[in-house]
PDB file of C-alpha atoms in Angstrom:
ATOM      1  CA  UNK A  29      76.830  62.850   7.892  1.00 53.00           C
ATOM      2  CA  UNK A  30      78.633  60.628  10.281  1.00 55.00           C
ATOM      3  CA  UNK A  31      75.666  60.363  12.382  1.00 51.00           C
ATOM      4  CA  UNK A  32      73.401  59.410   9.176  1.00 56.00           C
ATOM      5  CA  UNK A  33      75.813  56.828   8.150  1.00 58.00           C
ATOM      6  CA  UNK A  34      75.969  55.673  12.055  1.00 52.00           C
ATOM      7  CA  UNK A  35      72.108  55.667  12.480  1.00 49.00           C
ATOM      8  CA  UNK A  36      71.495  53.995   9.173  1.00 56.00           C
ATOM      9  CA  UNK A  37      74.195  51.059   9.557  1.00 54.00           C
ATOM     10  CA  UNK A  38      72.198  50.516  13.174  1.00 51.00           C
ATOM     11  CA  UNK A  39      69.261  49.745  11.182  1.00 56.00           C
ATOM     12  CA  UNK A  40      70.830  47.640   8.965  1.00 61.00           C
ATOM     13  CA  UNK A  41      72.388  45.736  11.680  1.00 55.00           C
ATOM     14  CA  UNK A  42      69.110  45.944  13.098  1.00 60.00           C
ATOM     15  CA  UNK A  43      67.232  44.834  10.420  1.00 62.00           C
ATOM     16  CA  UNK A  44      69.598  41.611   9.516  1.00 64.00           C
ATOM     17  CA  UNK A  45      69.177  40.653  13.515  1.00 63.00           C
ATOM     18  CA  UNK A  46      65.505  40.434  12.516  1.00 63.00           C
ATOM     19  CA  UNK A  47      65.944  38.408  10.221  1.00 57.00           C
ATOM     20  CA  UNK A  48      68.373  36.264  11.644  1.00 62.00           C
ATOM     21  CA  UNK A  49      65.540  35.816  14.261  1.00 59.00           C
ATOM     22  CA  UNK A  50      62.822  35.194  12.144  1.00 61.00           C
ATOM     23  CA  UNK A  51      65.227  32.748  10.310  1.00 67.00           C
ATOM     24  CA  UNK A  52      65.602  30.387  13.296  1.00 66.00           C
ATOM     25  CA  UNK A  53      62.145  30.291  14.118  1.00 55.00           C
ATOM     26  CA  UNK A  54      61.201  29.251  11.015  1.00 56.00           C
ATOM     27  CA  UNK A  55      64.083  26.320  11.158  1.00 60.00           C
ATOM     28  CA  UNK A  56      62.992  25.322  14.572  1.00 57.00           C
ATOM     29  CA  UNK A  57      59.349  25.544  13.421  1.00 49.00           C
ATOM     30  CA  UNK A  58      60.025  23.012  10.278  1.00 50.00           C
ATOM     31  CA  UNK A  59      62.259  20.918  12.530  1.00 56.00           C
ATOM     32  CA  UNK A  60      59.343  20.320  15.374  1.00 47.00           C
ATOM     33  CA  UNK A  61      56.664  19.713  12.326  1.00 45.00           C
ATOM     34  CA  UNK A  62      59.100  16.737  10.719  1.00 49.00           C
ATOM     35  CA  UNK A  63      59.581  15.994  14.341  1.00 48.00           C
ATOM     36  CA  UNK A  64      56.139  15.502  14.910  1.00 47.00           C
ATOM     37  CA  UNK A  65      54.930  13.858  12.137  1.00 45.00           C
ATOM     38  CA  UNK A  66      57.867  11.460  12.124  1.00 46.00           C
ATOM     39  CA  UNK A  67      56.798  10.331  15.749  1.00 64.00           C
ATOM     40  CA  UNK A  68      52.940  10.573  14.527  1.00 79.00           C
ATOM     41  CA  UNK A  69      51.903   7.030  12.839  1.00 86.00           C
ATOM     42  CA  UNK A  70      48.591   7.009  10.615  1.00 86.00           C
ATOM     43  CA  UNK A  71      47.310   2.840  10.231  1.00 87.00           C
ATOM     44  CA  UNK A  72      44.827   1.933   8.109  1.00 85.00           C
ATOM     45  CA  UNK A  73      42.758  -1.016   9.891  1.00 85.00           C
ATOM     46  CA  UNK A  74      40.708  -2.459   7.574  1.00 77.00           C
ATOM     47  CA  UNK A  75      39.148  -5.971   7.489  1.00 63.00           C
ATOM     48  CA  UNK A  76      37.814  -6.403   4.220  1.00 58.00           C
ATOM     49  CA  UNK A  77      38.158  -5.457   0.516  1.00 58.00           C
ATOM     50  CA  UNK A  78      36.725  -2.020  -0.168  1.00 55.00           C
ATOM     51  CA  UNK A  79      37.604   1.959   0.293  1.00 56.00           C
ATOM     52  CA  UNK A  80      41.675   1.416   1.492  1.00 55.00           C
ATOM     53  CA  UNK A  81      42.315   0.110  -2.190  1.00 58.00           C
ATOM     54  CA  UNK A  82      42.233   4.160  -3.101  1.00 71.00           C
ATOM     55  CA  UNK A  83      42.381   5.856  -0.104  1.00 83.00           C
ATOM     56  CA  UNK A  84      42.723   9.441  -0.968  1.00 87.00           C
ATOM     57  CA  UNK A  85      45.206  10.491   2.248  1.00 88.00           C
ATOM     58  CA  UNK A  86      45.112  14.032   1.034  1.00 92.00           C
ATOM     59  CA  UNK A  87      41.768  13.841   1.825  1.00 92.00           C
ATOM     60  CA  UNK A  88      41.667  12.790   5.008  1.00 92.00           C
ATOM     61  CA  UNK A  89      44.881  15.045   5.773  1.00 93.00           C
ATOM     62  CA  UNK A  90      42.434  17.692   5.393  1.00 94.00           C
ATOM     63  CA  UNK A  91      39.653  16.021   8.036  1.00 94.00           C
ATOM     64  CA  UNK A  92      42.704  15.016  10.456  1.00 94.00           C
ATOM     65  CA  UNK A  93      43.701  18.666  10.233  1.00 94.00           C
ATOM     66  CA  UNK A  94      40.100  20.221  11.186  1.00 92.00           C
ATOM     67  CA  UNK A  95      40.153  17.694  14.154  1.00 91.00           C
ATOM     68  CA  UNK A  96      43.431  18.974  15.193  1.00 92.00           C
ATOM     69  CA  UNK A  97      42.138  22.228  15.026  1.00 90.00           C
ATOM     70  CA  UNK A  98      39.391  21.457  16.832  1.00 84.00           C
ATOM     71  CA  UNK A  99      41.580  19.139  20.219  1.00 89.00           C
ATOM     72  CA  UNK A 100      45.226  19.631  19.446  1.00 91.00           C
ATOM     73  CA  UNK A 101      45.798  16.517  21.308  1.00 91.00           C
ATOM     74  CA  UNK A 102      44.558  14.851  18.896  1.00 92.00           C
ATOM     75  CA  UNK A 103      47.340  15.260  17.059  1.00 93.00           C
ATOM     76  CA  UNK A 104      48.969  11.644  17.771  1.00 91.00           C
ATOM     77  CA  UNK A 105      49.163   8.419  16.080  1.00 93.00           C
ATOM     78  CA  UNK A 106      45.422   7.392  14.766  1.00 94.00           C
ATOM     79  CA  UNK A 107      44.069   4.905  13.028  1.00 94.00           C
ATOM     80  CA  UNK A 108      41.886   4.713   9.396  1.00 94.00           C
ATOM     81  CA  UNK A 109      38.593   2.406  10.040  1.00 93.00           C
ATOM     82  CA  UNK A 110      35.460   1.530   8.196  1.00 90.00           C
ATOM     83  CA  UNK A 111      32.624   0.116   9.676  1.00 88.00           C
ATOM     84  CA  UNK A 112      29.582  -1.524   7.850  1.00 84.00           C
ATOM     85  CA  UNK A 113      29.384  -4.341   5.132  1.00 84.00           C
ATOM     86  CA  UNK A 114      27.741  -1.827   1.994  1.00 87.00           C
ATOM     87  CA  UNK A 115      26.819   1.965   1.847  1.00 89.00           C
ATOM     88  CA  UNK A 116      23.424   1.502   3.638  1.00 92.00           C
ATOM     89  CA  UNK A 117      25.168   0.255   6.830  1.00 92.00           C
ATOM     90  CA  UNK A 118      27.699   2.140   7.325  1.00 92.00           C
ATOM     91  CA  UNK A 119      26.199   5.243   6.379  1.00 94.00           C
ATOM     92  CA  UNK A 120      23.455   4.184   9.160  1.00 95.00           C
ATOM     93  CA  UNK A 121      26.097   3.264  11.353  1.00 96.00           C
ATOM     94  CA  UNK A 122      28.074   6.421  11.318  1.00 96.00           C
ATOM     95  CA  UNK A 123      24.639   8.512  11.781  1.00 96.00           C
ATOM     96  CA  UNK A 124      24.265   6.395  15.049  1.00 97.00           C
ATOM     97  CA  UNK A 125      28.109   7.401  15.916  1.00 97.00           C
ATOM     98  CA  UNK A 126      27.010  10.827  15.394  1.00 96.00           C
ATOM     99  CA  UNK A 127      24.188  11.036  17.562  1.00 97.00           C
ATOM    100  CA  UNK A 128      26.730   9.532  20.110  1.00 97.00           C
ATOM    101  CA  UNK A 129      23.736   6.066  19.961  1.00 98.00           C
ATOM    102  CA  UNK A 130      26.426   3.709  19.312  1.00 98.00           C
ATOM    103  CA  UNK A 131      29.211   4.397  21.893  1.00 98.00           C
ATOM    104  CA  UNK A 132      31.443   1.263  21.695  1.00 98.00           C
ATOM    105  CA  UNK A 133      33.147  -1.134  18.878  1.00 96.00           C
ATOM    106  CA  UNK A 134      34.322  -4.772  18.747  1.00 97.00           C
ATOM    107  CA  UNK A 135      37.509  -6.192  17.475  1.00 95.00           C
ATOM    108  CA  UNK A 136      38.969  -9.709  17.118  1.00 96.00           C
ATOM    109  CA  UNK A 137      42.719 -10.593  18.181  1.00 96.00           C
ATOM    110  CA  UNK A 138      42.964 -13.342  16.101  1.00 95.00           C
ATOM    111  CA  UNK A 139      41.806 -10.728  12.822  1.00 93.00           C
ATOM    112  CA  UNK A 140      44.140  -7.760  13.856  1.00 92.00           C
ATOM    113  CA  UNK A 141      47.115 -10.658  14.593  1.00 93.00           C
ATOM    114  CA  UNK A 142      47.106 -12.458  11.438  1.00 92.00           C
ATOM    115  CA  UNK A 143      47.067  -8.461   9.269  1.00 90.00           C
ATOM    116  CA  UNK A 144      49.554  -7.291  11.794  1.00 90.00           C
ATOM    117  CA  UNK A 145      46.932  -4.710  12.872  1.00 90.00           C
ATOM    118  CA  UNK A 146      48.479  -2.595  15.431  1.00 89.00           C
ATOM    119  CA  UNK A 147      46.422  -2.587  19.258  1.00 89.00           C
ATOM    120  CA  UNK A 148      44.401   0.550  19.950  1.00 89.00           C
ATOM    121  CA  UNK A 149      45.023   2.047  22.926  1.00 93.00           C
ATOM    122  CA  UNK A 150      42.850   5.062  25.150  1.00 96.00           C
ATOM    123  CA  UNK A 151      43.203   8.223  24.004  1.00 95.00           C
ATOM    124  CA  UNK A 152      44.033   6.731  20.366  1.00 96.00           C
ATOM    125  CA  UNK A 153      42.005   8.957  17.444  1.00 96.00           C
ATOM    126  CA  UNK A 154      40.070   7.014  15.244  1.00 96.00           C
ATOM    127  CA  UNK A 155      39.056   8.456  11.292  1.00 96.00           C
ATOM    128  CA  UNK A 156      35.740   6.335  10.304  1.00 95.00           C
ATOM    129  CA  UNK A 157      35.444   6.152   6.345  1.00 94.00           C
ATOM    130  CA  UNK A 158      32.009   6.165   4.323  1.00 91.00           C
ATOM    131  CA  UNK A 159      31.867   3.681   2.020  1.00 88.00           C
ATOM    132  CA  UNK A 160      33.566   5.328  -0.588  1.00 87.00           C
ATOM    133  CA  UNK A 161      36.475   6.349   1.075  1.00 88.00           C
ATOM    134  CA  UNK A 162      35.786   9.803   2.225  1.00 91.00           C
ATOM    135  CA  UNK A 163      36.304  10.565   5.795  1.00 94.00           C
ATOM    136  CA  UNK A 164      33.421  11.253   7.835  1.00 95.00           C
ATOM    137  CA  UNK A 165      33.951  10.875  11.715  1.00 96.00           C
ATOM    138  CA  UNK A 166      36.416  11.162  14.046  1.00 96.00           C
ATOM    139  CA  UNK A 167      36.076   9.421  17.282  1.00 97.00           C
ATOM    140  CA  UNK A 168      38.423   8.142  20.440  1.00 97.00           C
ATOM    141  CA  UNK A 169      39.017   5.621  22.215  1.00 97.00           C
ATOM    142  CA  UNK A 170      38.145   5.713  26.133  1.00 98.00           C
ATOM    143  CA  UNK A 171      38.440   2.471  27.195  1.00 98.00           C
ATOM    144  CA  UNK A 172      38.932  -1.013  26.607  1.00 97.00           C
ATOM    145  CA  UNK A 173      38.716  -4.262  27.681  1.00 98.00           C
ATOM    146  CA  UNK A 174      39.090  -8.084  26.520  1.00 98.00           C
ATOM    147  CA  UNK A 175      36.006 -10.222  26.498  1.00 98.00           C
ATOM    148  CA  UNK A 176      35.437 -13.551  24.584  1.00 98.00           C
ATOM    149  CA  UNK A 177      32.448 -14.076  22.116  1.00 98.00           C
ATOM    150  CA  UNK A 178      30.128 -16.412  24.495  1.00 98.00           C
ATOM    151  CA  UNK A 179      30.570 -13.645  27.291  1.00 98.00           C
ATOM    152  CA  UNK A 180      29.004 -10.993  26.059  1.00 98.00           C
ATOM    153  CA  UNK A 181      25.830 -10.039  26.962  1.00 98.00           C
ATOM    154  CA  UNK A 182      23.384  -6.685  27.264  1.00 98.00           C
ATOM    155  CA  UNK A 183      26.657  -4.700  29.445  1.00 97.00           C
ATOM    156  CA  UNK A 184      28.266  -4.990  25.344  1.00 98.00           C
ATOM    157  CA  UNK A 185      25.967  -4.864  23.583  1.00 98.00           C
ATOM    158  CA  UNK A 186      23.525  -1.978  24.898  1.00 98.00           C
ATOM    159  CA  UNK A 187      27.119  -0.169  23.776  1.00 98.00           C
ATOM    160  CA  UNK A 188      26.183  -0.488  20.049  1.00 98.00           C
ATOM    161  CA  UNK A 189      23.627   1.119  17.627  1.00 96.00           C
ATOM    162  CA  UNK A 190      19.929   0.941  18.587  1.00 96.00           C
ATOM    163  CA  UNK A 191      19.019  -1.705  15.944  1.00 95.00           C
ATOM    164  CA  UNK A 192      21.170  -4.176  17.388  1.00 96.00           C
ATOM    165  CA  UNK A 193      20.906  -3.633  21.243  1.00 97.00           C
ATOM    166  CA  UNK A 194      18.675  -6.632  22.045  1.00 98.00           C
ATOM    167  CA  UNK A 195      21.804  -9.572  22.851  1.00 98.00           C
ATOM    168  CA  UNK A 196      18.837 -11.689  21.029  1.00 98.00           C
ATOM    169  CA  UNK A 197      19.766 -10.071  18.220  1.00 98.00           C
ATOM    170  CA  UNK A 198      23.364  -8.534  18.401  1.00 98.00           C
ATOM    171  CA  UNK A 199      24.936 -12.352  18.869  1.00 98.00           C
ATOM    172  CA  UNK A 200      23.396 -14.013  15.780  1.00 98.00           C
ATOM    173  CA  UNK A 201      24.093 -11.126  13.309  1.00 96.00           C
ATOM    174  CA  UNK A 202      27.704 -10.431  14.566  1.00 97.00           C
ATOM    175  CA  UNK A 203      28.239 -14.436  14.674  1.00 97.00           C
ATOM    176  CA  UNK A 204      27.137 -14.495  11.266  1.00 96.00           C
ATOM    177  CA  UNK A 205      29.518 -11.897  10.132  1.00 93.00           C
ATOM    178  CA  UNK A 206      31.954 -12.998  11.849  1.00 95.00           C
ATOM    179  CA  UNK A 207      31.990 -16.335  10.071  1.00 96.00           C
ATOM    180  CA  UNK A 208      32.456 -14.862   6.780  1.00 93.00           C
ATOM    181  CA  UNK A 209      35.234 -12.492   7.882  1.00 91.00           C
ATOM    182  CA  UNK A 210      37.142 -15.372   9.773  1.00 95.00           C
ATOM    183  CA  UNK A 211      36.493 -17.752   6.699  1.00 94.00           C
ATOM    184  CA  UNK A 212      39.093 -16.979   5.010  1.00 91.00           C
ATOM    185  CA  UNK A 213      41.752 -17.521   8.120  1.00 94.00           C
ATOM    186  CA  UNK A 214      40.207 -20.304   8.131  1.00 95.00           C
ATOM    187  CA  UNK A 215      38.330 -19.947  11.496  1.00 96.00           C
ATOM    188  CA  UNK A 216      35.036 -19.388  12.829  1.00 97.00           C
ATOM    189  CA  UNK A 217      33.489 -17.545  15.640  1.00 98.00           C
ATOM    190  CA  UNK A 218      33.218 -19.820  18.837  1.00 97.00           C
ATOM    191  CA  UNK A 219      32.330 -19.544  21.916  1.00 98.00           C
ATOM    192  CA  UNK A 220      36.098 -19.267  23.231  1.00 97.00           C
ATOM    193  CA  UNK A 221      36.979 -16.308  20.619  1.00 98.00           C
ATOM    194  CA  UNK A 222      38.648 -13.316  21.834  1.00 98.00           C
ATOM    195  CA  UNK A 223      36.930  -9.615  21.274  1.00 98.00           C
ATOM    196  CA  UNK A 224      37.884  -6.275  22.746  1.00 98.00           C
ATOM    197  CA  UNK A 225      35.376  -4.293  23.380  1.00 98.00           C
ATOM    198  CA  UNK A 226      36.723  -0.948  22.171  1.00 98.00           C
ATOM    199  CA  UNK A 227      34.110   2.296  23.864  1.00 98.00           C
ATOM    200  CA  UNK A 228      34.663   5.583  22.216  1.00 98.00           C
ATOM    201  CA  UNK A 229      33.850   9.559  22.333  1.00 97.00           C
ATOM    202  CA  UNK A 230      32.050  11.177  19.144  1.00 96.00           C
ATOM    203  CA  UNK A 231      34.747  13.998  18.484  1.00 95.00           C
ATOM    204  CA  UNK A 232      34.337  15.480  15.018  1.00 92.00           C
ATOM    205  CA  UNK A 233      32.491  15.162  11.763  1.00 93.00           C
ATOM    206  CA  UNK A 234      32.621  16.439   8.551  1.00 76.00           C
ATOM    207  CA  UNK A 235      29.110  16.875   7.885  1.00 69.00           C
TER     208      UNK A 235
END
């Protein structure tokens, strides 16, 4: 009987050990994941009136989380983007993105300065948006550099989607948009504006 009571208390003990284990991993486990997504910042970079008025973030918690699963390093602070001025473009443009034919994007200083846009930086995950909100592509940043307006030339914009290669064509059609983003800043695309040229890798889409 003694040696019952002695071999079951040893399980108990055991047992409660186990647990105690098990216990602190989970603790440690939850304490890394608030850790982690304390230190990880999500910003939503968008120039113009559209999806980010009802962004569903559960949403794109899901897509982040496949892309995670997918690189783990992506796992960092990323950004929320959408490209294109109506469905048709940027459902065109993100088919170009996905068929890694447009490589590169373009961003204004003076834009992300007066929204308080944060910089991008290499390495940086980027979530592109369809029109509607839904995320649709991830892609990251692998390099960057500052150019102004009147100096770009076929070395940008061969970086873009096929339709728009052709500089004869690129610098009217972005000057034109341009203008009617900068409009209300009051300010127009010169010569002398500032644009980083922002080249990225095609990492993940959802379909």
């Amino acid at each position: 009987m003694q040696l019952k009571s002695r071999i079951k208390k040893f399980h108990s003990v055991t047992n409660i050990s186990i647990l105690l284990v098990e216990i602190i991993f989970i603790n440690e486990t939850n304490r890394a994941l608030k850790k982690e997504s304390t230190q990880m910042k999500r910003s939503v970079v968008i120039d113009r009136d559209g999806p980010e008025k009802n962004l569903d973030h559960d949403l794109i918690d899901v897509f982040f989380n496949k892309a995670v699963s997918y690189d783990s390093a992506l796992a960092r602070h990323h950004q929320i983007r959408c490209i294109g001025i109506d469905e048709e473009t940027t459902g065109l443009i993100l088919n170009f993105i996905k068929k890694k034919e447009k490589i590169a994007t373009f961003s204004l200083p003076w834009v992300m300065e007066i929204e308080e846009h944060p910089n991008s930086d290499i390495g940086m995950p980027i979530i592109l948006l369809g029109y509607d909100g839904s995320p649709e592509v991830m892609i990251q940043i692998s390099n960057l550099y500052n150019t102004t307006f009147g100096e770009i030339s076929y070395k940008e914009t061969q970086l873009d989607g096929p339709p728009v290669q052709d500089p004869d064509v690129w610098i009217p059609l972005h000057r034109d948009y341009w203008n009617g983003l900068l409009k209300k800043y009051n300010k127009s695309c010169t010569n002398d504006m500032p644009v980083i040229v922002e080249e990225f890798d095609f990492i993940f889409a959802e379909k």
